[in-house]
Short mmCIF file of C-alpha atoms in Angstrom, two decimals:
data_model
loop_
_atom_site.label_atom_id
_atom_site.label_comp_id
_atom_site.label_asym_id
_atom_site.label_seq_id
_atom_site.Cartn_x
_atom_site.Cartn_y
_atom_site.Cartn_z
CA GLY N 26 163.35 -123.38 1.47
CA PRO N 27 160.91 -122.60 -1.32
CA ASN N 28 157.22 -123.09 -0.42
CA PRO N 29 155.91 -126.12 -2.78
CA CYS N 30 152.28 -124.38 -2.44
CA LEU N 31 153.29 -121.02 -3.68
CA HIS N 32 152.34 -120.89 -7.42
CA GLN N 33 152.76 -117.18 -8.46
CA ILE N 34 154.23 -114.02 -6.92
CA THR N 35 153.03 -110.65 -8.75
CA THR N 36 154.91 -107.51 -7.92
CA SER N 37 154.90 -104.15 -9.07
CA ILE N 38 157.95 -101.82 -8.43
CA CYS N 39 155.59 -98.61 -8.53
CA TYR N 40 153.85 -99.82 -5.38
CA GLU N 41 155.20 -101.26 -2.35
CA TYR N 42 152.79 -104.41 -2.37
CA SER N 43 153.34 -107.89 -3.45
CA ARG N 44 150.34 -110.36 -3.94
CA ARG N 45 150.89 -114.15 -3.67
CA SER N 46 148.62 -116.73 -4.96
CA GLY N 47 148.85 -120.48 -3.57
CA PHE N 48 147.09 -123.62 -3.91
CA ASP N 49 145.45 -122.99 -0.62
CA GLY N 50 142.93 -121.04 -2.23
CA THR N 51 144.15 -117.85 -0.69
CA ILE N 52 145.47 -114.53 -1.99
CA LYS N 53 147.66 -112.60 0.35
CA LEU N 54 148.52 -108.99 0.03
CA TRP N 55 151.89 -108.25 1.37
CA ASP N 56 153.76 -104.92 2.00
CA SER N 57 156.98 -105.53 0.10
CA ARG N 58 159.34 -103.39 2.54
CA SER N 59 158.15 -104.89 5.80
CA ALA N 60 157.18 -108.34 4.61
CA GLU N 61 154.03 -107.83 6.79
CA CYS N 62 151.03 -109.45 5.50
CA LEU N 63 148.18 -106.77 5.08
CA ALA N 64 145.26 -109.03 3.73
CA THR N 65 144.08 -112.63 3.22
CA PHE N 66 141.10 -113.32 1.28
CA LYS N 67 139.72 -115.71 -0.88
CA PRO N 68 137.74 -115.61 -4.44
CA PRO N 69 134.03 -116.10 -3.95
CA LEU N 70 133.19 -119.78 -4.40
CA PRO N 71 129.87 -121.41 -3.54
CA PRO N 72 129.75 -122.60 0.12
CA SER N 73 129.55 -126.16 -0.61
CA THR N 74 133.10 -126.06 -2.67
CA GLN N 75 136.27 -126.75 -0.86
CA ASP N 76 139.11 -124.54 -1.54
CA ILE N 77 140.11 -124.30 -4.95
CA ALA N 78 143.76 -123.23 -5.82
CA VAL N 79 144.45 -119.97 -7.05
CA THR N 80 146.57 -120.34 -10.18
CA SER N 81 147.42 -116.84 -11.47
CA ILE N 82 147.07 -113.15 -10.10
CA VAL N 83 147.15 -110.32 -12.64
CA LEU N 84 147.39 -106.72 -11.50
CA LEU N 85 145.00 -104.53 -13.57
CA PRO N 86 146.83 -101.68 -15.38
CA ASP N 87 144.92 -99.07 -13.72
CA GLY N 88 146.81 -99.31 -10.49
CA MET N 89 146.69 -101.40 -7.20
CA ASP N 90 143.07 -101.23 -6.96
CA GLN N 91 141.95 -104.39 -8.65
CA ILE N 92 143.45 -107.76 -9.48
CA LEU N 93 142.36 -110.62 -11.60
CA VAL N 94 142.26 -114.02 -10.04
CA CYS N 95 142.48 -117.03 -11.93
CA THR N 96 141.21 -120.40 -9.97
CA LYS N 97 141.77 -124.00 -10.99
CA SER N 98 137.94 -123.87 -11.87
CA PRO N 99 135.94 -122.48 -14.95
CA GLN N 100 135.72 -119.12 -13.15
CA ALA N 101 138.16 -115.99 -12.81
CA PHE N 102 137.39 -112.67 -10.94
CA VAL N 103 138.27 -109.26 -10.95
CA MET N 104 138.52 -108.34 -7.08
CA ASN N 105 139.57 -105.30 -5.28
CA ILE N 106 142.29 -105.18 -2.67
CA GLN N 107 139.63 -105.37 0.06
CA GLY N 108 138.82 -109.04 -1.16
CA GLU N 109 135.55 -108.05 -2.78
CA ALA N 110 134.74 -109.46 -6.21
CA VAL N 111 133.70 -106.93 -8.75
CA SER N 112 132.85 -108.95 -11.52
CA MET N 113 133.35 -112.80 -12.74
CA LEU N 114 134.69 -114.16 -16.12
CA GLN N 115 133.36 -117.57 -17.08
CA PRO N 116 133.22 -119.59 -20.40
CA ASP N 117 130.14 -119.18 -22.69
CA ARG N 118 129.49 -122.94 -23.89
CA SER N 119 128.77 -121.74 -27.24
CA LYS N 120 132.28 -120.37 -27.75
CA LEU N 121 133.90 -123.70 -26.43
CA PHE N 122 135.23 -126.30 -28.75
CA LYS N 123 133.59 -129.93 -28.44
CA PRO N 124 136.26 -132.55 -27.41
CA LYS N 125 137.18 -134.91 -30.35
CA ASP N 126 135.68 -137.81 -28.75
CA SER N 127 132.37 -136.30 -27.86
CA LYS N 128 129.04 -137.39 -29.29
CA ASP N 129 126.60 -134.80 -30.56
CA GLY N 130 124.15 -133.66 -28.21
CA GLU N 131 126.76 -133.97 -25.18
CA GLU N 132 127.13 -131.12 -23.21
CA VAL N 133 130.68 -129.44 -23.63
CA PRO N 134 132.54 -129.57 -20.23
CA LEU N 135 133.89 -126.22 -18.84
CA PRO N 136 137.55 -126.17 -18.64
CA ASP N 137 139.47 -125.32 -15.64
CA PHE N 138 141.60 -122.05 -15.66
CA VAL N 139 145.30 -122.28 -15.27
CA SER N 140 146.89 -119.01 -16.02
CA ALA N 141 145.72 -115.35 -17.27
CA THR N 142 147.32 -112.13 -18.90
CA LEU N 143 145.81 -109.07 -19.77
CA THR N 144 146.64 -106.75 -23.02
CA PRO N 145 148.74 -103.68 -21.79
CA LYS N 146 145.78 -101.27 -21.54
CA GLY N 147 143.72 -104.28 -19.92
CA ALA N 148 141.03 -104.28 -22.64
CA ILE N 149 141.27 -107.98 -23.46
CA THR N 150 142.08 -110.81 -20.97
CA TYR N 151 143.45 -114.04 -22.36
CA ILE N 152 142.83 -117.23 -19.93
CA ALA N 153 144.99 -120.45 -20.51
CA ALA N 154 142.72 -123.55 -19.73
CA ASP N 155 143.37 -127.17 -18.84
CA ASP N 156 141.72 -128.22 -22.23
CA GLY N 157 144.53 -126.55 -24.14
CA THR N 158 142.47 -123.44 -25.23
CA VAL N 159 142.96 -120.02 -24.55
CA LEU N 160 139.77 -118.22 -23.84
CA CYS N 161 139.64 -114.53 -25.00
CA PHE N 162 137.42 -111.99 -22.84
CA THR N 163 136.33 -108.38 -23.60
CA GLY N 164 135.20 -106.96 -20.00
CA SER N 165 133.52 -110.00 -18.76
CA VAL N 166 132.27 -111.29 -21.95
CA HIS N 167 133.68 -114.51 -23.31
CA THR N 168 134.59 -113.37 -27.08
CA ARG N 169 136.15 -116.37 -28.62
CA THR N 170 138.35 -119.36 -27.89
CA LEU N 171 141.74 -120.48 -29.39
CA ASP N 172 142.62 -124.03 -29.81
CA ALA N 173 146.18 -123.37 -28.70
CA HIS N 174 147.48 -126.98 -27.52
CA SER N 175 146.86 -130.72 -27.77
CA LYS N 176 147.52 -131.10 -24.00
CA GLU N 177 146.90 -128.54 -21.01
CA CYS N 178 147.65 -124.94 -21.96
CA VAL N 179 149.80 -124.00 -18.78
CA ALA N 180 150.82 -120.41 -19.33
CA VAL N 181 149.88 -117.31 -21.58
CA ALA N 182 151.50 -114.10 -21.63
CA SER N 183 150.87 -110.84 -23.67
CA HIS N 184 153.48 -108.91 -25.51
CA PRO N 185 153.84 -105.62 -23.76
CA HIS N 186 153.99 -103.30 -27.22
CA GLN N 187 152.81 -105.47 -29.94
CA ASN N 188 149.40 -107.44 -30.86
CA MET N 189 150.91 -110.70 -29.62
CA ILE N 190 150.38 -113.35 -27.12
CA ALA N 191 152.68 -116.28 -26.42
CA THR N 192 151.38 -119.74 -25.04
CA ALA N 193 153.00 -122.86 -23.64
CA GLY N 194 151.39 -126.35 -23.26
CA ALA N 195 151.93 -129.56 -21.66
CA ASP N 196 152.41 -130.86 -25.19
CA GLY N 197 155.93 -129.43 -25.02
CA THR N 198 155.13 -126.36 -27.35
CA ALA N 199 155.03 -122.65 -27.18
CA LYS N 200 153.37 -120.68 -29.65
CA ILE N 201 153.11 -117.04 -30.79
CA TRP N 202 149.88 -115.73 -31.66
CA LYS N 203 149.29 -112.53 -33.54
CA THR N 204 146.01 -110.72 -31.93
CA ASN N 205 143.92 -107.90 -33.13
CA HIS N 206 144.02 -105.90 -29.66
#
């Protein structure tokens, strides 16, 4: 039967590899022809941190050399297929929305990441967060935040040919956003 810990599978027709992400905090690189596991690795997390779910994996458009790994934490990583982190994406507190019930002077909590997508050329990364927002990154720099949903934003996808993204929320809504990428 289906594995309840399997969250996402990403495949590429051009290459003979599949990548699997799961709630056990691992990323597995598979040969899709032989079904052989070629590598298993985890995103770099502080040593004191227990396993954090890998919630999304996105193949970078320049080939199979790098992947964007989204974790159920306020961090995402660009990693190579050897399991080494190339860069890290994390929120800039000054670009986050304050919770509606927060008081002045309170620190804005960092949202956990849920899902990620890239623009077709990979210039902009959009990351759905558990606070209902979508964080926009150019490279590893957090450039803006969209107030997308009243509950957790569970998915984000980029249109392959037009300047649009789609989001889905735990509030039961799906939205289309025009972007300027």
